Amino acid sequence: MKQCYEDYEATADWLRSKTAQRPKVAIICGSGLGGLAELLHNKVVFPYKDIPLFPQTTVEGHQGQLVFGTLEGQQCVCMQGRFHTYEGYDLKQVTYPVRVFSLLGVKTLILTNASGGLNSSYKVGDIMLIKDQINLPGLVGNNPLCGPNEDRFGERFLCMSDAYDSDLIALAQQTAEEQGIEEFMQKGVYCMVSGPTYESVTEGRALRTLGADTVGMSTALEVVVARHCGLRVLGFSLITNMVVTEYDSKQRANHAEVLETTRMRTQVLEGLVTKIVAKIQ
Ligand SMILES: O=P(O)(O)O[C@H]1O[C@H](CO)[C@@H](O)[C@H]1O
Ligand SMILES: Nc1nc2[nH]cnc2c(=O)[nH]1
């Protein structure tokens, strides 16, 4: 499928015609982390299957609906479930909602994800503020901005050295302190791989050597597209499991464990994001 500017506009127009809400903040919820959307007030909910040109979620823990509403007085739109390339979607489909958000007037994008910990000082249940990313698929040609540039969204050559907004990171750190949760907050580098396989021992070690603190199968593509259309970005990675980097380990990565850990920390992450949203200008 080849998306054109008019497709994004058609989806945004349809949403605008169905709700008077005009969110400035969008939140993409990671695996098992969609509970945040339940906290919105005056909710208007659109199942993805009803939204023109929207893909559908296929992964457990990704509900598949777009929720508009107010969080701490701030108008938000929340994706309860995201899209991944391993589901068979292409790069433009995975990132489709981000451009729609931009056309709706969103200025700030908050992303959450579940990830495997690579940094040996991290523990399962830690929440990592993403300070930078390695877009591994993008580095080898699978970048969602490949193809003709759409100038109405952004420029051809995009700077990514300031992808994650330093002011929002500082706000998040300050808020975590106020919440008394610094003990399991980390700040580090998220690496995206395409999945759906979890890492072999040597792949895990290689990613660590590259400078990654966590690894997952999402987020980086959405961030590239968000930055291209000028959105400010804040990202949280919940460490749901530690990547196996020793051959004699009996640990085996699995999605059930990923979802189990998100249940353990979902309320803390929801509380943190809620308080941050309240402070976003
Ligand atoms: O990144 P999110 O969507 O949170 O999901 C993560 O969890 C799944 C693997 O357990 C993968 O989809 C990985 O990317
Ligand atoms: N690639 C990858 N994605 C994850 N998502 C949650 N845990 C993991 C992991 O260990 N590896």
Short mmCIF file of C-alpha atoms and ligand atoms in Angstrom, two decimals:
data_model
loop_
_atom_site.label_atom_id
_atom_site.label_comp_id
_atom_site.label_asym_id
_atom_site.label_seq_id
_atom_site.Cartn_x
_atom_site.Cartn_y
_atom_site.Cartn_z
CA MET A 1 0.00 0.00 0.00
CA LYS A 2 1.32 3.47 -0.93
CA GLN A 3 0.12 6.22 1.38
CA CYS A 4 -0.15 9.76 0.06
CA TYR A 5 -0.72 13.02 1.92
CA GLU A 6 -4.42 12.90 1.05
CA ASP A 7 -4.76 9.53 2.83
CA TYR A 8 -3.45 10.95 6.10
CA GLU A 9 -5.75 13.94 5.61
CA ALA A 10 -8.74 11.69 4.97
CA THR A 11 -8.16 9.82 8.23
CA ALA A 12 -7.60 13.05 10.17
CA ASP A 13 -10.72 14.64 8.61
CA TRP A 14 -12.80 11.57 9.50
CA LEU A 15 -11.62 11.72 13.13
CA ARG A 16 -12.25 15.47 13.29
CA SER A 17 -15.77 14.92 11.99
CA LYS A 18 -16.47 12.37 14.76
CA THR A 19 -15.12 14.27 17.75
CA ALA A 20 -14.73 17.89 18.74
CA GLN A 21 -11.66 17.04 20.81
CA ARG A 22 -8.41 18.57 19.52
CA PRO A 23 -5.56 16.86 21.37
CA LYS A 24 -2.11 18.42 21.71
CA VAL A 25 -0.58 15.26 23.23
CA ALA A 26 -0.60 11.76 21.74
CA ILE A 27 0.40 8.64 23.63
CA ILE A 28 1.35 5.32 22.00
CA CYS A 29 0.97 2.47 24.47
CA GLY A 30 3.33 -0.50 24.36
CA SER A 31 2.65 -4.20 24.98
CA GLY A 32 0.40 -4.58 28.01
CA LEU A 33 0.57 -0.84 28.71
CA GLY A 34 -2.75 0.26 27.23
CA GLY A 35 -4.35 0.78 30.65
CA LEU A 36 -3.35 4.42 30.51
CA ALA A 37 -6.17 5.09 28.06
CA GLU A 38 -8.68 3.96 30.69
CA LEU A 39 -7.67 6.96 32.81
CA LEU A 40 -8.87 9.50 30.27
CA HIS A 41 -12.04 11.46 31.06
CA ASN A 42 -14.78 12.22 28.53
CA LYS A 43 -13.55 9.33 26.42
CA VAL A 44 -14.39 9.02 22.75
CA VAL A 45 -13.27 5.60 21.51
CA PHE A 46 -12.65 4.48 17.93
CA PRO A 47 -11.85 0.81 17.27
CA TYR A 48 -9.10 0.75 14.63
CA LYS A 49 -11.37 -1.30 12.35
CA ASP A 50 -13.72 1.69 12.06
CA ILE A 51 -11.04 4.26 11.22
CA PRO A 52 -10.49 4.78 7.50
CA LEU A 53 -7.08 3.49 6.33
CA PHE A 54 -5.94 2.46 9.83
CA PRO A 55 -4.15 -0.90 10.21
CA GLN A 56 -5.38 -3.46 12.77
CA THR A 57 -3.52 -4.79 15.80
CA THR A 58 -2.75 -8.51 15.88
CA VAL A 59 -0.56 -8.87 18.98
CA GLU A 60 -1.74 -9.91 22.46
CA GLY A 61 -1.58 -6.93 24.81
CA HIS A 62 -2.40 -4.46 22.01
CA GLN A 63 -6.12 -3.76 22.18
CA GLY A 64 -6.64 -1.87 18.93
CA GLN A 65 -8.48 1.31 19.63
CA LEU A 66 -7.86 5.03 19.54
CA VAL A 67 -9.06 6.82 22.64
CA PHE A 68 -9.56 10.58 22.80
CA GLY A 69 -10.09 12.20 26.19
CA THR A 70 -8.75 14.45 28.90
CA LEU A 71 -5.94 13.55 31.27
CA GLU A 72 -5.34 16.02 34.10
CA GLY A 73 -7.13 18.70 32.07
CA GLN A 74 -4.98 18.08 28.98
CA GLN A 75 -6.64 16.87 25.78
CA CYS A 76 -4.95 13.64 24.67
CA VAL A 77 -5.28 10.91 22.13
CA CYS A 78 -4.08 7.49 23.13
CA MET A 79 -3.26 4.50 20.93
CA GLN A 80 -4.28 1.41 22.84
CA GLY A 81 -2.12 -0.87 20.77
CA ARG A 82 0.49 -0.19 18.10
CA PHE A 83 1.64 -1.77 14.86
CA HIS A 84 4.91 -3.64 14.26
CA THR A 85 6.68 -4.58 11.06
CA TYR A 86 6.85 -8.24 12.15
CA GLU A 87 3.04 -8.34 11.90
CA GLY A 88 3.50 -7.89 8.16
CA TYR A 89 2.93 -4.15 8.04
CA ASP A 90 5.23 -1.98 6.01
CA LEU A 91 7.13 0.97 7.46
CA LYS A 92 4.53 3.51 6.34
CA GLN A 93 1.66 1.52 7.87
CA VAL A 94 3.43 1.11 11.20
CA THR A 95 3.94 4.86 11.43
CA TYR A 96 0.65 5.89 9.81
CA PRO A 97 -1.01 7.16 13.01
CA VAL A 98 1.86 9.52 13.82
CA ARG A 99 1.29 11.64 10.72
CA VAL A 100 -2.44 11.60 11.38
CA PHE A 101 -1.75 12.91 14.89
CA SER A 102 0.37 15.69 13.44
CA LEU A 103 -2.48 16.71 11.11
CA LEU A 104 -4.85 16.68 14.09
CA GLY A 105 -2.67 19.31 15.76
CA VAL A 106 -0.72 17.11 18.17
CA LYS A 107 2.58 18.70 19.25
CA THR A 108 3.99 16.14 21.70
CA LEU A 109 4.24 12.38 21.31
CA ILE A 110 4.79 10.11 24.32
CA LEU A 111 5.69 6.50 23.57
CA THR A 112 5.88 3.51 25.86
CA ASN A 113 7.20 0.06 25.12
CA ALA A 114 8.15 -3.24 26.67
CA SER A 115 11.77 -4.20 26.17
CA GLY A 116 14.52 -6.61 27.08
CA GLY A 117 17.26 -5.29 29.33
CA LEU A 118 20.83 -5.40 28.00
CA ASN A 119 22.52 -3.17 30.57
CA SER A 120 23.58 -5.51 33.38
CA SER A 121 22.82 -2.89 36.03
CA TYR A 122 19.13 -2.84 35.01
CA LYS A 123 16.50 -5.01 36.68
CA VAL A 124 13.20 -6.40 35.46
CA GLY A 125 10.55 -3.81 36.30
CA ASP A 126 12.86 -0.82 35.82
CA ILE A 127 11.52 2.03 33.70
CA MET A 128 14.07 3.52 31.31
CA LEU A 129 13.67 7.04 30.07
CA ILE A 130 14.81 6.84 26.47
CA LYS A 131 17.58 9.34 25.83
CA ASP A 132 18.52 8.02 22.40
CA GLN A 133 17.82 5.17 20.04
CA ILE A 134 19.46 2.83 17.58
CA ASN A 135 17.12 2.34 14.66
CA LEU A 136 18.72 -0.87 13.47
CA PRO A 137 16.24 -1.53 10.63
CA GLY A 138 16.65 2.08 9.53
CA LEU A 139 20.43 1.83 9.42
CA VAL A 140 20.21 -0.90 6.81
CA GLY A 141 17.61 0.66 4.54
CA ASN A 142 14.31 0.09 6.31
CA ASN A 143 13.68 3.69 7.26
CA PRO A 144 10.07 4.92 7.04
CA LEU A 145 11.30 8.12 5.36
CA CYS A 146 12.74 6.19 2.38
CA GLY A 147 10.95 7.06 -0.84
CA PRO A 148 9.85 10.43 -2.16
CA ASN A 149 9.91 13.02 0.60
CA GLU A 150 6.58 14.56 1.57
CA ASP A 151 7.65 18.19 2.09
CA ARG A 152 4.32 19.05 3.69
CA PHE A 153 5.38 16.91 6.66
CA GLY A 154 9.08 17.66 6.84
CA GLU A 155 12.44 17.97 5.17
CA ARG A 156 14.31 15.31 3.19
CA PHE A 157 17.28 14.91 5.52
CA LEU A 158 16.26 14.69 9.14
CA CYS A 159 18.52 15.37 12.10
CA MET A 160 18.15 12.63 14.73
CA SER A 161 20.80 13.73 17.26
CA ASP A 162 18.13 15.56 19.26
CA ALA A 163 15.29 13.08 18.71
CA TYR A 164 14.29 12.70 22.35
CA ASP A 165 13.44 16.09 23.81
CA SER A 166 15.86 17.06 26.59
CA ASP A 167 13.34 19.36 28.32
CA LEU A 168 10.77 16.57 28.43
CA ILE A 169 13.40 14.17 29.80
CA ALA A 170 14.20 16.68 32.55
CA LEU A 171 10.48 17.07 33.28
CA ALA A 172 10.10 13.30 33.47
CA GLN A 173 13.07 12.96 35.84
CA GLN A 174 11.74 15.69 38.10
CA THR A 175 8.28 14.10 38.09
CA ALA A 176 9.74 10.66 38.91
CA GLU A 177 11.49 12.24 41.90
CA GLU A 178 8.24 13.82 43.06
CA GLN A 179 6.56 10.42 42.75
CA GLY A 180 9.35 8.80 44.78
CA ILE A 181 10.12 6.23 42.09
CA GLU A 182 13.72 7.17 41.24
CA GLU A 183 14.95 3.83 42.58
CA PHE A 184 13.70 2.01 39.49
CA MET A 185 14.12 4.80 36.93
CA GLN A 186 16.93 4.49 34.40
CA LYS A 187 18.00 6.64 31.47
CA GLY A 188 19.49 4.99 28.41
CA VAL A 189 19.49 3.90 24.80
CA TYR A 190 16.73 1.84 23.17
CA CYS A 191 17.57 -0.34 20.19
CA MET A 192 14.89 -1.41 17.76
CA VAL A 193 15.18 -4.74 15.97
CA SER A 194 12.55 -6.02 13.60
CA GLY A 195 11.66 -9.20 15.56
CA PRO A 196 9.58 -11.28 16.02
CA THR A 197 12.43 -13.45 17.29
CA TYR A 198 13.98 -12.53 20.60
CA GLU A 199 17.77 -12.24 20.62
CA SER A 200 20.28 -15.07 20.42
CA VAL A 201 23.06 -14.88 23.01
CA THR A 202 25.50 -13.39 20.51
CA GLU A 203 22.94 -10.93 19.15
CA GLY A 204 22.29 -9.75 22.71
CA ARG A 205 25.99 -9.29 23.32
CA ALA A 206 26.43 -7.49 20.00
CA LEU A 207 23.63 -5.03 20.77
CA ARG A 208 25.19 -4.32 24.15
CA THR A 209 28.51 -3.64 22.44
CA LEU A 210 26.73 -1.26 20.07
CA GLY A 211 25.70 0.83 23.06
CA ALA A 212 22.10 -0.28 23.60
CA ASP A 213 20.69 -0.55 27.11
CA THR A 214 17.40 -2.14 26.06
CA VAL A 215 16.04 -3.83 22.95
CA GLY A 216 12.54 -4.06 21.53
CA MET A 217 10.65 -4.32 18.27
CA SER A 218 8.97 -0.91 18.05
CA THR A 219 9.20 2.83 18.80
CA ALA A 220 12.21 3.87 16.69
CA LEU A 221 10.23 4.08 13.45
CA GLU A 222 7.42 6.05 15.09
CA VAL A 223 10.01 8.44 16.55
CA VAL A 224 11.65 9.02 13.15
CA VAL A 225 8.30 9.95 11.60
CA ALA A 226 7.30 12.05 14.59
CA ARG A 227 10.51 14.06 14.40
CA HIS A 228 10.09 14.44 10.65
CA CYS A 229 6.79 16.24 11.21
CA GLY A 230 8.18 18.29 14.07
CA LEU A 231 6.64 16.59 17.10
CA ARG A 232 8.41 16.67 20.45
CA VAL A 233 9.13 13.14 21.67
CA LEU A 234 9.32 11.49 25.07
CA GLY A 235 9.79 7.72 25.44
CA PHE A 236 9.63 5.17 28.23
CA SER A 237 10.86 1.61 28.01
CA LEU A 238 9.72 -0.85 30.65
CA ILE A 239 12.27 -3.62 31.16
CA THR A 240 10.07 -6.70 31.10
CA ASN A 241 12.86 -9.28 30.93
CA MET A 242 16.63 -9.41 30.80
CA VAL A 243 18.10 -10.44 27.45
CA VAL A 244 19.94 -13.75 27.80
CA THR A 245 23.63 -13.11 27.20
CA GLU A 246 25.11 -16.27 28.78
CA TYR A 247 24.98 -19.70 27.15
CA ASP A 248 24.42 -21.52 30.44
CA SER A 249 21.42 -19.37 31.40
CA LYS A 250 18.14 -21.21 31.92
CA GLN A 251 16.11 -18.03 31.18
CA ARG A 252 14.04 -18.03 28.00
CA ALA A 253 12.47 -14.84 26.65
CA ASN A 254 8.72 -15.14 26.11
CA HIS A 255 5.77 -12.80 25.58
CA ALA A 256 3.88 -14.16 28.62
CA GLU A 257 6.69 -12.92 30.87
CA VAL A 258 6.68 -9.59 29.03
CA LEU A 259 2.96 -9.11 29.71
CA GLU A 260 3.30 -10.33 33.30
CA THR A 261 5.94 -7.66 34.05
CA THR A 262 3.86 -4.92 32.47
CA ARG A 263 1.06 -5.84 34.89
CA MET A 264 3.50 -5.35 37.79
CA ARG A 265 4.51 -1.83 36.75
CA THR A 266 1.63 -0.55 34.69
CA GLN A 267 0.15 1.59 37.47
CA VAL A 268 3.47 3.25 38.26
CA LEU A 269 4.09 4.09 34.63
CA GLU A 270 0.53 5.32 34.20
CA GLY A 271 0.90 7.55 37.26
CA LEU A 272 4.18 8.96 35.99
CA VAL A 273 2.88 9.68 32.48
CA THR A 274 -0.28 11.26 33.89
CA LYS A 275 1.68 13.69 36.05
CA ILE A 276 4.00 14.55 33.15
CA VAL A 277 1.08 15.18 30.80
CA ALA A 278 -0.38 17.58 33.36
CA LYS A 279 2.78 19.69 33.14
CA ILE A 280 3.23 19.73 29.36
CA GLN A 281 2.76 23.23 27.93
O1 LIG B 1 7.34 -2.57 21.76
P1 LIG B 1 6.06 -3.05 22.26
O2 LIG B 1 4.93 -2.77 21.34
O3 LIG B 1 5.79 -2.59 23.68
O4 LIG B 1 6.13 -4.67 22.35
C1 LIG B 1 7.28 -5.42 22.72
O5 LIG B 1 6.80 -6.66 23.19
C2 LIG B 1 6.71 -7.62 22.09
C3 LIG B 1 7.55 -8.81 22.43
O6 LIG B 1 7.25 -9.39 23.62
C4 LIG B 1 7.27 -6.91 20.89
O7 LIG B 1 6.23 -6.38 20.12
C5 LIG B 1 8.11 -5.82 21.52
O8 LIG B 1 8.35 -4.73 20.64
N1 LIG B 2 13.70 -7.76 20.83
C1 LIG B 2 13.14 -7.84 22.03
N2 LIG B 2 11.94 -7.27 22.24
C2 LIG B 2 11.42 -7.37 23.48
N3 LIG B 2 10.28 -6.90 23.96
C3 LIG B 2 10.19 -7.26 25.25
N4 LIG B 2 11.27 -7.98 25.61
C4 LIG B 2 12.04 -8.06 24.51
C5 LIG B 2 13.31 -8.67 24.26
O1 LIG B 2 13.94 -9.29 25.11
N5 LIG B 2 13.81 -8.52 22.99
#
